[in-house]
Coordinates of C-alpha atoms and ligand atoms in Angstrom, one line a residue:
X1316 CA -18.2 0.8 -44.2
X1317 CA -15.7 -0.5 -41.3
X1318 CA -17.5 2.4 -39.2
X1319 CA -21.1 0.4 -40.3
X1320 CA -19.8 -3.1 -39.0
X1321 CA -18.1 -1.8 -36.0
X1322 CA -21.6 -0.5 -34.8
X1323 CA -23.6 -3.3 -36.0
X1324 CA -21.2 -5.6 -33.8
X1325 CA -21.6 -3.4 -30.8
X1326 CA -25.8 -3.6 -31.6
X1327 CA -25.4 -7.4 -31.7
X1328 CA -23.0 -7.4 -28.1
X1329 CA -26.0 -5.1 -26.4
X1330 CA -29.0 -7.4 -27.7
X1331 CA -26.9 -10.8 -26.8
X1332 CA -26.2 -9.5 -23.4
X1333 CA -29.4 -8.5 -22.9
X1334 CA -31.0 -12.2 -24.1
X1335 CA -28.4 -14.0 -21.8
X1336 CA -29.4 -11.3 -19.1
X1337 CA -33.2 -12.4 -19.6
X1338 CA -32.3 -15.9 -19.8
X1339 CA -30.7 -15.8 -16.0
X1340 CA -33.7 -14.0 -14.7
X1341 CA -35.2 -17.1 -16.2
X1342 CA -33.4 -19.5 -14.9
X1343 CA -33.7 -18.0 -11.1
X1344 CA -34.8 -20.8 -8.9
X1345 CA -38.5 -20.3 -7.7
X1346 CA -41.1 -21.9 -6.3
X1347 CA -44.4 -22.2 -8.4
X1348 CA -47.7 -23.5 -7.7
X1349 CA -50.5 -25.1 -9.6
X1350 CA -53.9 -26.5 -8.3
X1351 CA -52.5 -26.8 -4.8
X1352 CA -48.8 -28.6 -6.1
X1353 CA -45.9 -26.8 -6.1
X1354 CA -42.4 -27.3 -7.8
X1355 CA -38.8 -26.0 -7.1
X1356 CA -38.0 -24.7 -10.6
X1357 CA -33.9 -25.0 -11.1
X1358 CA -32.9 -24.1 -14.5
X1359 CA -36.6 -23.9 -15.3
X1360 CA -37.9 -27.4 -14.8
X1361 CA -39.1 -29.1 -11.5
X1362 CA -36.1 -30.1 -9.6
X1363 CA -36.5 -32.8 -6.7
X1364 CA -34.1 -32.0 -3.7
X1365 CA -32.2 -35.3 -3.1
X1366 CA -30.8 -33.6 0.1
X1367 CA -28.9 -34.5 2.8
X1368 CA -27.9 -32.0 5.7
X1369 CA -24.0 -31.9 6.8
X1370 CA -23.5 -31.4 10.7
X1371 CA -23.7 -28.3 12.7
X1372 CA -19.7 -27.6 12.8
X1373 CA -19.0 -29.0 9.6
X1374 CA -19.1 -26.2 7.2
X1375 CA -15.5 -25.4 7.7
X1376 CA -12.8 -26.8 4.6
X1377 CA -11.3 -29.0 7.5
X1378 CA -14.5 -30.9 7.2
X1379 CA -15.4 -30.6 3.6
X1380 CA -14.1 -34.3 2.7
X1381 CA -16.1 -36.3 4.8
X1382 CA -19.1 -34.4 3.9
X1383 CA -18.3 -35.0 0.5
X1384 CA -18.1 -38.4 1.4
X1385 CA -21.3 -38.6 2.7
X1386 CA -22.6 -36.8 -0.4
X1387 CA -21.5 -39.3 -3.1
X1388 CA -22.5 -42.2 -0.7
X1389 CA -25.6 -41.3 -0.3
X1390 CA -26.8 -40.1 -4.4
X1391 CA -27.4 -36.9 -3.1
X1392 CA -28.6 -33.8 -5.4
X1393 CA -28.3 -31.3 -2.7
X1394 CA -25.9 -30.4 0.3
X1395 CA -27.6 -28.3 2.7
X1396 CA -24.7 -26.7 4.7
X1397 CA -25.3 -24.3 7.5
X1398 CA -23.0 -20.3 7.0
X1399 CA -22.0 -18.6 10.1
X1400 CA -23.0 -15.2 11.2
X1401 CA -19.9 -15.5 13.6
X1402 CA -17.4 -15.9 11.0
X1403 CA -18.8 -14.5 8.2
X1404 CA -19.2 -11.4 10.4
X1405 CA -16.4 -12.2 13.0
X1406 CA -15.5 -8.0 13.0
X1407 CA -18.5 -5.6 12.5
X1408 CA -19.1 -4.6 9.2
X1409 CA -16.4 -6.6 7.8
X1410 CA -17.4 -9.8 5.8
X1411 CA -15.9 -12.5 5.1
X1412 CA -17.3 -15.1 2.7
X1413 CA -14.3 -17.6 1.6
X1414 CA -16.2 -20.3 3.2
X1415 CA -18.7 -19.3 0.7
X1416 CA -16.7 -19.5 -2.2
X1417 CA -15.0 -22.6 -1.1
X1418 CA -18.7 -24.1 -0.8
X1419 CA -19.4 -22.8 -4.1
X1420 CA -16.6 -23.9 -5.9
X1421 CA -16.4 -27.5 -4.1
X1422 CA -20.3 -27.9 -4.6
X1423 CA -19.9 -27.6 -8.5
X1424 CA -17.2 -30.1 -8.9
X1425 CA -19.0 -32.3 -7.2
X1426 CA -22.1 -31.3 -9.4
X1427 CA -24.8 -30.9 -6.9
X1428 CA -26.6 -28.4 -5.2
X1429 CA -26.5 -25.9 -2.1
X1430 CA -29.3 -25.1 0.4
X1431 CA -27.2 -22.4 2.7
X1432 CA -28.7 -22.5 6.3
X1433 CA -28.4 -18.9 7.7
X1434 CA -27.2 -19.7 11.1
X1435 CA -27.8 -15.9 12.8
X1436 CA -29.8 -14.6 15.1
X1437 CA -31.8 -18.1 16.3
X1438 CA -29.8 -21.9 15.8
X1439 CA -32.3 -23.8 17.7
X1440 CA -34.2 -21.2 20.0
X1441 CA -30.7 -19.9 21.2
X1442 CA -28.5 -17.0 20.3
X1443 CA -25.4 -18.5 19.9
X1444 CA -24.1 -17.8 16.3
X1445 CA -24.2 -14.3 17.0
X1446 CA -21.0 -12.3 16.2
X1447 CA -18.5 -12.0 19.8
X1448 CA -19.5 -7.9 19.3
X1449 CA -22.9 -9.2 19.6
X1450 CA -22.3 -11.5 22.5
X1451 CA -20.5 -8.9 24.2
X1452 CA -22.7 -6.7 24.5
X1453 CA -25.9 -8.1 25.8
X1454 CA -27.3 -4.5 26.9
X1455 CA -27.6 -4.1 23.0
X1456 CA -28.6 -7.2 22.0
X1457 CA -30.6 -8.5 24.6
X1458 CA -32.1 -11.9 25.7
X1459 CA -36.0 -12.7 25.9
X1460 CA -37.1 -12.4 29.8
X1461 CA -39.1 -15.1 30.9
X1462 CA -42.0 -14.9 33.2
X1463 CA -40.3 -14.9 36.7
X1464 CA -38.0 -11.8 34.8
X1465 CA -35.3 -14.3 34.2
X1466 CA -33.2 -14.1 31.3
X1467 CA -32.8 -17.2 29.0
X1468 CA -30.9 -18.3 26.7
X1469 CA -32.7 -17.2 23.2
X1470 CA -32.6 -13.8 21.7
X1471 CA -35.4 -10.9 21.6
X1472 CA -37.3 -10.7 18.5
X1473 CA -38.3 -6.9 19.7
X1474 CA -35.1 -5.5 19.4
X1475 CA -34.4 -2.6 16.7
X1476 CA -30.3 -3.6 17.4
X1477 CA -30.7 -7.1 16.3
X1478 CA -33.2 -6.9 13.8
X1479 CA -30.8 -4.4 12.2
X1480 CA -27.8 -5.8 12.6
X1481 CA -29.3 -9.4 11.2
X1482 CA -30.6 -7.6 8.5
X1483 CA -27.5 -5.9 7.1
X1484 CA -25.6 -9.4 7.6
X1485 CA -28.0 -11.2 5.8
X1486 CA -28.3 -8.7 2.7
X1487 CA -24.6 -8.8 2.3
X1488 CA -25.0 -12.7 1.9
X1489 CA -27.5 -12.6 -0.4
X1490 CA -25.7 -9.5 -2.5
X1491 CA -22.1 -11.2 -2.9
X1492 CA -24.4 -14.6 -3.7
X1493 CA -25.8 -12.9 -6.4
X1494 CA -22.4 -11.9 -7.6
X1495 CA -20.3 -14.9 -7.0
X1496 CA -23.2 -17.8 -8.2
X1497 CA -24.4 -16.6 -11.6
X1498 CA -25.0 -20.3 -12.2
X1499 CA -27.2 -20.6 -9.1
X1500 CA -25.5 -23.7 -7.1
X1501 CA -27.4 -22.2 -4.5
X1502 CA -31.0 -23.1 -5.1
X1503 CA -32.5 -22.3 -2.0
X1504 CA -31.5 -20.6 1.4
X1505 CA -32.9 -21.0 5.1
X1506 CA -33.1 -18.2 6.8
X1507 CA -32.4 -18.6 10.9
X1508 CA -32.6 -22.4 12.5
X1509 CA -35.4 -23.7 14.4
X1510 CA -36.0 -19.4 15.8
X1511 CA -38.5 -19.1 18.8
X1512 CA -38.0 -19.7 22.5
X1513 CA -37.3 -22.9 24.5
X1514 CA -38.3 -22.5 27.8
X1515 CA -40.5 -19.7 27.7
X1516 CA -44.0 -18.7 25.6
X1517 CA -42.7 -15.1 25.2
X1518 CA -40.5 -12.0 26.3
X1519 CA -41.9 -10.6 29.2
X1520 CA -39.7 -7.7 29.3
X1521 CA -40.4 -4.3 30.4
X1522 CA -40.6 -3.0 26.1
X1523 CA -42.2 -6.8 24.8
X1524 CA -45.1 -5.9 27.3
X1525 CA -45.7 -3.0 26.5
X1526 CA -46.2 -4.2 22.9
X1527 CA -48.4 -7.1 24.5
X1528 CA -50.6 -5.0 25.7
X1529 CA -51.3 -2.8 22.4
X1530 CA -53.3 -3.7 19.5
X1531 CA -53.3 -6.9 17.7
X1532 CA -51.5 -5.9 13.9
X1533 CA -53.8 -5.2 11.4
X1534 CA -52.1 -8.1 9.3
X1535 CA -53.3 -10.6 11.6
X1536 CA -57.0 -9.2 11.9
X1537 CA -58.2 -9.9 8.5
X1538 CA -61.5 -12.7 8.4
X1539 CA -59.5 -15.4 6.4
X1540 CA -56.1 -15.4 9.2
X1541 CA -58.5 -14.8 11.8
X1542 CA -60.8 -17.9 10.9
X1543 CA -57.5 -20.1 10.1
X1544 CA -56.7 -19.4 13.6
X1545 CA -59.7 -20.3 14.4
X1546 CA -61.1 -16.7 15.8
X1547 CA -64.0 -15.1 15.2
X1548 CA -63.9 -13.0 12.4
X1549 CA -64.4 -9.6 13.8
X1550 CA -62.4 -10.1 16.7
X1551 CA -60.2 -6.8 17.8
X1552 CA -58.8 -5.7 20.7
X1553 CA -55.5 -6.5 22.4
X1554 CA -53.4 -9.6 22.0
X1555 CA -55.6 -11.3 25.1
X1556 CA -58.6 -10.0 23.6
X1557 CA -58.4 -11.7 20.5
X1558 CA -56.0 -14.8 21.2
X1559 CA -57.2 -15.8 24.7
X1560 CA -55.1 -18.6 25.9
X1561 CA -53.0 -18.6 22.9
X1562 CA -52.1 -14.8 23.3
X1563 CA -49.1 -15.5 24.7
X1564 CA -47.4 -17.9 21.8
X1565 CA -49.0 -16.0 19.2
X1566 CA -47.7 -12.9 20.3
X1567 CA -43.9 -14.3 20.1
X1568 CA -44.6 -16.3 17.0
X1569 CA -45.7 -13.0 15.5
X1570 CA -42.3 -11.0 16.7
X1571 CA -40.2 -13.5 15.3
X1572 CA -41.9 -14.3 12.2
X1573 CA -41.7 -9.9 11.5
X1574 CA -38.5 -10.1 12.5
X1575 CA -37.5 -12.9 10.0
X1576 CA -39.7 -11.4 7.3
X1577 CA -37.7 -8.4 7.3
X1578 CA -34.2 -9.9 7.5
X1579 CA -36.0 -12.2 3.9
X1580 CA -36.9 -9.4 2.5
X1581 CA -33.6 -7.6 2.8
X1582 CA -31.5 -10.4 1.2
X1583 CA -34.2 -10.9 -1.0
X1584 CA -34.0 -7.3 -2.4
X1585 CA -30.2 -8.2 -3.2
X1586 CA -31.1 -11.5 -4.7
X1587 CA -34.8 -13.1 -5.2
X1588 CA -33.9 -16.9 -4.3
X1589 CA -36.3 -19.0 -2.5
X1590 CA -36.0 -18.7 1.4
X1591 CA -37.6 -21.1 4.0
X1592 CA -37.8 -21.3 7.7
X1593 CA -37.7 -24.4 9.3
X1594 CA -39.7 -25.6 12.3
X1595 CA -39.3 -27.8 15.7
X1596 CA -42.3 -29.2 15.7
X1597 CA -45.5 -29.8 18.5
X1598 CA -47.4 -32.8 18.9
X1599 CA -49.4 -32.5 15.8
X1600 CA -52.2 -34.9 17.1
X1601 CA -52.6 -33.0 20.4
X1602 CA -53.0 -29.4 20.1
X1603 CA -50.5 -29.3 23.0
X1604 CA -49.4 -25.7 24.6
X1605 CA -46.1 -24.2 24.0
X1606 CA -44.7 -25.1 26.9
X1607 CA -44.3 -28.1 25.6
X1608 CA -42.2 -27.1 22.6
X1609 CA -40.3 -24.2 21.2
X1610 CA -42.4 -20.6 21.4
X1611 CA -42.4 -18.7 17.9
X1612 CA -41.3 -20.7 15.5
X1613 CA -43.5 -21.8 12.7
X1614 CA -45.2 -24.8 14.0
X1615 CA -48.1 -25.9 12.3
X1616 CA -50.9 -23.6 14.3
X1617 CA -49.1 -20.5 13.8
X1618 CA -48.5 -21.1 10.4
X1619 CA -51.3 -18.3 9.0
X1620 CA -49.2 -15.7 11.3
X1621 CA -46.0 -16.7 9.6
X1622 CA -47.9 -16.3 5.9
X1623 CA -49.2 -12.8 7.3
X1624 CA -46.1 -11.8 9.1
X1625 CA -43.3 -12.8 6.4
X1626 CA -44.8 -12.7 2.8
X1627 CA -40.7 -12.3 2.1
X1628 CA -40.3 -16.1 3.3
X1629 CA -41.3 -18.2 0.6
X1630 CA -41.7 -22.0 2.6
X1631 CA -42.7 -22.9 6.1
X1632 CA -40.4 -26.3 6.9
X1633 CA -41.3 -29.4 9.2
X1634 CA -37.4 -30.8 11.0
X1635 CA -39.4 -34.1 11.2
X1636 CA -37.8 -36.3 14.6
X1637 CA -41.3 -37.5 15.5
X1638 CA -41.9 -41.8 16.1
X1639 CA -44.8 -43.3 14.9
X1640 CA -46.6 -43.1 11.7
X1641 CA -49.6 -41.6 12.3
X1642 CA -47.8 -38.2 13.6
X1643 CA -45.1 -38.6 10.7
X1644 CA -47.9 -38.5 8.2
X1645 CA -49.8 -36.1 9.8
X1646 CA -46.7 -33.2 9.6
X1647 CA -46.6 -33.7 6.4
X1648 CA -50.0 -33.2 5.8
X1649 CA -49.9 -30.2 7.8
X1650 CA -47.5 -28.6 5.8
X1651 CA -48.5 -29.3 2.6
X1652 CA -51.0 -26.7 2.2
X1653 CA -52.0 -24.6 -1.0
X1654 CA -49.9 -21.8 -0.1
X1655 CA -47.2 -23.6 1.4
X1656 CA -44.8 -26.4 -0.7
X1657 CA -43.6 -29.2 1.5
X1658 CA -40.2 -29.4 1.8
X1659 CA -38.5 -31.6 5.1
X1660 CA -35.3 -30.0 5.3
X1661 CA -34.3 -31.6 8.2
X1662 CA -35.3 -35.7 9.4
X1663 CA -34.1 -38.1 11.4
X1664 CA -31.2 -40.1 9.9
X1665 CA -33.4 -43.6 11.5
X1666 CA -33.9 -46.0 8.6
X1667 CA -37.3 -46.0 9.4
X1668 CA -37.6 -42.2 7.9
X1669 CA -36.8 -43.0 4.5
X1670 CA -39.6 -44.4 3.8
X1671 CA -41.5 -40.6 4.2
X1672 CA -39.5 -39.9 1.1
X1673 CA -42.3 -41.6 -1.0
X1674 CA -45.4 -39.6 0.6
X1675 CA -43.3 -36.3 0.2
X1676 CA -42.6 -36.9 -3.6
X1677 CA -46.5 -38.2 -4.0
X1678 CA -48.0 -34.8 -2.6
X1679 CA -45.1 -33.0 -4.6
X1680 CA -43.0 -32.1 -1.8
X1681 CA -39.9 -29.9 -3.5
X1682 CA -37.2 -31.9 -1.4
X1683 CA -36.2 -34.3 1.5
X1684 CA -33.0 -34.3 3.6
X1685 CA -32.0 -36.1 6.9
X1686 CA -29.8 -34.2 9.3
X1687 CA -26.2 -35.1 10.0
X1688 CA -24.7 -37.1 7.2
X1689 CA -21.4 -37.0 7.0
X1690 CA -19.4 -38.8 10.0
X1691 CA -18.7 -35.4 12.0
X1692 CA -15.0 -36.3 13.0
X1693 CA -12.3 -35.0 11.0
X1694 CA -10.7 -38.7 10.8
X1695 CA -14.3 -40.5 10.3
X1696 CA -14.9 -43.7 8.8
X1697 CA -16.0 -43.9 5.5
X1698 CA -17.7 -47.5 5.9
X1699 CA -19.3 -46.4 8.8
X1700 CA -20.9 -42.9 6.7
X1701 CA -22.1 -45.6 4.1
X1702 CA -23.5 -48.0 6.5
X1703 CA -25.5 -45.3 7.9
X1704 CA -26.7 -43.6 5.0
X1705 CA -27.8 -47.2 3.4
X1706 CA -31.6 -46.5 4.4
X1707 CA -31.5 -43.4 2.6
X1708 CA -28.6 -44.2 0.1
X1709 CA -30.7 -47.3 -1.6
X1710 CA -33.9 -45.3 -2.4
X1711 CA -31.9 -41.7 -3.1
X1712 CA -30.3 -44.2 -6.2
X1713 CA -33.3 -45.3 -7.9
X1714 CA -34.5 -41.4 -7.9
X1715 CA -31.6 -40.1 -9.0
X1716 CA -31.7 -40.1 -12.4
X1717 CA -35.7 -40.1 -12.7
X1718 CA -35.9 -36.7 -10.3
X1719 CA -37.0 -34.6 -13.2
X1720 CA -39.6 -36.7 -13.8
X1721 CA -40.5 -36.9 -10.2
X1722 CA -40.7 -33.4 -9.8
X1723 CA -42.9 -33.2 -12.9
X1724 CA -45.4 -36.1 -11.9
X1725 CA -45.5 -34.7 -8.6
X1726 CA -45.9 -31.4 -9.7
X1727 CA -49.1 -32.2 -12.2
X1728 CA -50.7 -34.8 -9.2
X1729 CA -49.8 -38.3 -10.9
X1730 CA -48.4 -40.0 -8.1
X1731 CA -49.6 -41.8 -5.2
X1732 CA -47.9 -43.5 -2.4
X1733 CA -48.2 -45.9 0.7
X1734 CA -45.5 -46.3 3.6
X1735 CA -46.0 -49.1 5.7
X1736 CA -47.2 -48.2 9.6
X1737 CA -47.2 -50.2 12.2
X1738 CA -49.7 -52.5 12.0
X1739 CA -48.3 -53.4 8.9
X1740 CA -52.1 -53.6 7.4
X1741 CA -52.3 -53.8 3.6
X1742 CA -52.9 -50.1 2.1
X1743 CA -54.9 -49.7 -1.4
X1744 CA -54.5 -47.2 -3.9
X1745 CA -57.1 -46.3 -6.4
X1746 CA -55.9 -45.5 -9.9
X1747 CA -59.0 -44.7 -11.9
X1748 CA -60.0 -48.0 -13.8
X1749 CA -57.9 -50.3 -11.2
X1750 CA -56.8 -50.4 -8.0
X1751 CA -53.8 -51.4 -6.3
X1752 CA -53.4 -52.9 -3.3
X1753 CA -50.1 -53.3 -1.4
X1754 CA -49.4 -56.0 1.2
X1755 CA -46.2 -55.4 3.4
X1756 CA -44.0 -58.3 4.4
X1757 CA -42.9 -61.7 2.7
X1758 CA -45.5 -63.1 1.1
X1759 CA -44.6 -63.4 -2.8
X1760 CA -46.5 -66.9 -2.9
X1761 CA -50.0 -66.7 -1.6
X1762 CA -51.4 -65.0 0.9
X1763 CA -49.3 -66.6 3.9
X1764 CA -47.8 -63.2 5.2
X1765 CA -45.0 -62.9 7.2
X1766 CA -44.9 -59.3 8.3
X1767 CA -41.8 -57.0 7.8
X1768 CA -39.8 -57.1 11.5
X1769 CA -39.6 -53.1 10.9
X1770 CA -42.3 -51.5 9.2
X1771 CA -40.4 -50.2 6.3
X1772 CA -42.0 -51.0 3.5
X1773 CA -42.6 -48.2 1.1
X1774 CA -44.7 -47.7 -2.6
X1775 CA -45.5 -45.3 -5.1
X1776 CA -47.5 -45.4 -7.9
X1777 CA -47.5 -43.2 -11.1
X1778 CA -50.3 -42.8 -13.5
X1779 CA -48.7 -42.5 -16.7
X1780 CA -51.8 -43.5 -18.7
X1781 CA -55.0 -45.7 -17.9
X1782 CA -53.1 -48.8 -18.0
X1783 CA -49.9 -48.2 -17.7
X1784 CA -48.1 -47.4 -14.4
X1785 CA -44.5 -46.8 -12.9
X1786 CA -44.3 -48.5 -9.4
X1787 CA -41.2 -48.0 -7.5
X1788 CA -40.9 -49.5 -3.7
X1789 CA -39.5 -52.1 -1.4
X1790 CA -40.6 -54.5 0.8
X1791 CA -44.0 -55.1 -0.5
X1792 CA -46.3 -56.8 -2.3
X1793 CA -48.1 -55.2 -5.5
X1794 CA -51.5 -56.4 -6.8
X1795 CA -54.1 -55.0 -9.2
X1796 CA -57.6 -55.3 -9.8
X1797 CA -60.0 -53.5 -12.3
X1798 CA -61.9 -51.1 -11.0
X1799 CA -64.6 -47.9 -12.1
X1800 CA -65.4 -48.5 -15.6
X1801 CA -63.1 -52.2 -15.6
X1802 CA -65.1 -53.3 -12.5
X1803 CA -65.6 -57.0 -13.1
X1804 CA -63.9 -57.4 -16.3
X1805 CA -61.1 -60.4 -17.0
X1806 CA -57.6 -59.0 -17.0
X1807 CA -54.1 -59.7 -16.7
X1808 CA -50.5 -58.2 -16.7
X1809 CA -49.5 -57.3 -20.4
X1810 CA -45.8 -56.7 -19.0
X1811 CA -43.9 -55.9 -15.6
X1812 CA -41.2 -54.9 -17.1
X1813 CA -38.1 -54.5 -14.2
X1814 CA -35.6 -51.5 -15.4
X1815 CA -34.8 -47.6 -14.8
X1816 CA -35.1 -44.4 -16.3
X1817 CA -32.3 -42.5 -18.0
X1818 CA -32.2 -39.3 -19.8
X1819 CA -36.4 -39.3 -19.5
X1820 CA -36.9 -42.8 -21.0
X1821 CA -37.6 -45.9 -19.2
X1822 CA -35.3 -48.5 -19.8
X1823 CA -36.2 -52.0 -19.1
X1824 CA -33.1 -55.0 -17.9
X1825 CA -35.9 -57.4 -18.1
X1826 CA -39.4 -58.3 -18.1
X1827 CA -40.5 -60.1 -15.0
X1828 CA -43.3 -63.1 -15.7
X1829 CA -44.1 -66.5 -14.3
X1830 CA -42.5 -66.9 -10.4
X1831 CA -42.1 -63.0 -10.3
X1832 CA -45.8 -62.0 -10.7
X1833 CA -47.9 -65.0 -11.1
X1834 CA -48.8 -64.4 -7.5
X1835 CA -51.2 -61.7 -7.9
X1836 CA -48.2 -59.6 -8.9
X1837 CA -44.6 -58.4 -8.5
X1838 CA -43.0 -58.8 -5.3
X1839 CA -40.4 -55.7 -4.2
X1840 CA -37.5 -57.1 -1.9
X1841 CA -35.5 -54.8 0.4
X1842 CA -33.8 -52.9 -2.7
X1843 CA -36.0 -50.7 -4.4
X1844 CA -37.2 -51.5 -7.5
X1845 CA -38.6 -49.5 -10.4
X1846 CA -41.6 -51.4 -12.3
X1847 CA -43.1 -50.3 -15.4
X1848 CA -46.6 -52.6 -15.0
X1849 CA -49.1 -52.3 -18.1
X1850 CA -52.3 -54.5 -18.0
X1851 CA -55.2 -55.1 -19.7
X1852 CA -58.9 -56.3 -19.7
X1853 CA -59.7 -59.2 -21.8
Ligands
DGJ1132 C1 -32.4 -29.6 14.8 C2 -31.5 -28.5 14.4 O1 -32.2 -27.7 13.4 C3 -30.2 -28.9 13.8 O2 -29.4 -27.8 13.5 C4 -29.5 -29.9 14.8 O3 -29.3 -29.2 16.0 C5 -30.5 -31.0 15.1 N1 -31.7 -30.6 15.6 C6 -29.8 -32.0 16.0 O4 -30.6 -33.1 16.2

């Protein structure tokens, strides 16, 4: 009998282990997508990254406080943090990953979540977080040569040394990750920084050259990359051949993007999380040359090459440091694709960026996250981290505790959203039966405007049923009129009701009336607001 319910408690050990084993496969983050939206699954539900990205130098437990700091000031849900090849690797073959587990174990207490940036073999174009024994020895691990035979300052993508010795790094990351994060704090990684080539469209070496010269892969001749690169279908030959003018920044963009795709797939074999590359971006109004931005990274025309090269890499990234609206919007348009989610993982800190935020979460971006937030002196000033986060800080709290739902409206296509350009023209949004139209600027009686100084006015709208909506913004103007099926009917606001959601319920302080919509409807100040507007037809 004892002998019976010993081995019937050993039976019930194996099959718990095994249901808590399936469960964590479960929970893996991933990304999905569904008619062209995508979503960042963290313990399986659509998870919005609230990010914010710490310096360059700051991932050291010196610095930890003030980006911490920055963290809480700003409502962050995610720290994205960079790891260093050079001290994670500082002797060959010997790892060391107590930054890691300081990250880890500082990250959970502070209940967020980690993006690790894998600073190896490109930071910005350049080699420079490459081990000393790398550094040293430059006949190993060689530099791209430029077109006069110069060498510059970024690594060779064509180099068996590298490639190898990037690729063993990175798979040792991802392995003790796997072992020290069963709970997953670390939700996504980037692999490399801004790779490609300032300064030159390619290596010209003596062994790059020779590849030049050979056959264009096989990868990039099939008819749907070679019509997205806008080729003729059955177009063969060499590099020139097929890619003309372009050969040159095609060919590099292809080396790196190989090379990248095997260091992913390596660290992915160890441990399947979600890995992005992020890009510095062209011109994307201009179709400009790459010698006018950094050579081989995935910028928005070589993004098909990237998809071909580096099926291991699961998210091509805009850094987004443009001006002006019309390019802002049209990166993220460019990178939104059905086969790519939009993620920014890198902006401008300017308080005219947050803004973006709202256009990101519309088209169902996964996440958002300015560079540099915490105050990058050991002795910084907390009032100055806040004062500077306060664009990004004031929107980041009305998210917050809605982000699931975010994620999930964004993710099934229910949301909509106008930023304010410079012209600071009224921008309508059409919403089935009614359409709303948002006015930018001081105007909450009549229609004498008084335009924002700074165009940073900002809307979203969320279908939640015919006539019920969630509107969150600032700095605007909200009206409605019936449209489609209600055209010309009677209507009016059943409720505005001013509140926020908790635990996936809406909860209203009060319901705005009278002053606060009679004129044409409610007016958003410079704090963001959340609305919960139903109306009717008489
Ligand atoms: C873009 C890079 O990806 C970051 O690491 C940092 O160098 C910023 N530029 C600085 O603006």
């Amino acid at each position: 009998m004892k002998k019976n319910i010993l081995l019937w408690f050993v039976l019930l050990l194996l099959v718990a282990n095994k249901a808590i084993g399936q469960k964590n496969t479960y929970l893996m983050p991933r990304v999905i997508e569904k008619n062209g939206h995508h979503a960042l699954l963290v313990d399986g539900k659509p998870f919005l990254m609230l990010g914010g990205q710490a310096h360059n130098s700051s991932a050291w437990p010196g610095m930890l406080p003030q980006v911490w700091a920055a963290v809480e000031a700003m409502h962050a849900n995610t720290l994205e943090i960079p790891i260093y090849w050079e001290q994670v690797e500082a002797t060959q073959g010997k790892f060391d990953f107590s930054v890691i587990d300081t990250l880890l174990l500082q990250t959970r207490a502070h209940k967020v979540k980690l993006v690790l940036l894998w600073f190896a073999t490109w930071k910005n174009g350049s080699n420079h977080y490459m081990p000393h024994w790398m550094k040293n020895n430059a006949a190993k691990y060689p530099n791209v040569t430029n077109k006069k035979g110069q060498l510059i300052d970024s690594p060779s993508p064509n180099i068996e040394a590298t490639l190898e010795a990037d690729t063993r790094a990175f798979a040792a990351v991802m392995r003790y990750l796997k072992k020290a994060d069963p709970q997953h704090t670390v939700i996504m990684v980037q692999v490399e920084n801004e790779p490609g080539a300032w300064d030159t469209q390619r290596d010209y070496s003596p062994l790059a050259q020779k590849i030049f010269e050979g056959p264009v892969p096989a990868e990039l001749l099939k008819p749907e990359v070679l019509k997205a690169l806008k080729r003729p279908a059955n177009a063969t030959g060499t590099w020139k051949q097929v890619f003309e003018e372009r050969a040159d920044e095609y060919f590099h963009a292809w080396s790196v993007a190989r090379f990248i795709g095997k260091v992913a797939a390596a660290g992915k074999a160890e441990y399947a999380l979600p890995l992005y590359v992020n890009a510095a971006l062209r011109d994307p109004l201009t179709n400009p040359m790459a010698n006018s931005y950094e050579s081989g990274g995935p910028t928005d025309n070589v993004i098909p090459i990237y998809k071909a090269a580096a099926p291991a890499i699961d998210v091509l990234s805009p850094d987004i440091y443009l001006d002006g609206s019309e390019r802002i919007l049209k990166v993220i348009e460019l990178y939104d694709r059905p086969d790519n989610a939009l993620f920014v993982p890198e902006a401008s800190l300017a308080p005219h960026m947050a803004g973006y935020i709202y256009d990101v979460i519309a088209r169902g971006g996964i996440g958002f996250s300015p560079f540099g937030i915490d105050s990058n002196r050991p002795d910084g000033k907390k009032t100055e981290t806040v004062e500077r986060l306060a664009p990004f800080a004031q929107d980041y709290k009305v998210f917050a505790p809605m982000m699931r739902e975010l994620a999930q409206w964004g993710f099934d296509g229910k949301i909509k959203a106008v930023v304010e350009r410079e012209d600071n023209a009224a921008q309508t949004i059409d919403l089935g039966a009614w359409q709303a139209t948002v006015t930018f600027g001081s105007n909450w009686r009549g229609n004498d405007v008084t335009p924002n100084a700074k165009p940073n006015g900002r809307a979203m709208i969320i279908k939640l049923g015919e006539n019920n909506f969630i509107v969150i913004g600032a700095l605007c103007h909200v009206t409605f009129k019936p449209l489609g099926s209600n055209q010309g009917k009677v209507w009016q606001y059943l409720t505005v009701e001013e509140g926020q959601y908790e635990k996936g319920v809406f909860k209203p302080i009060r319901i705005l009336n009278g002053d606060e919509t009679d004129w044409g409807g409610p007016r958003l100040g410079s704090t963001p607001l959340v609305l919960q507007v139903t109306l009717s037809v008489r």
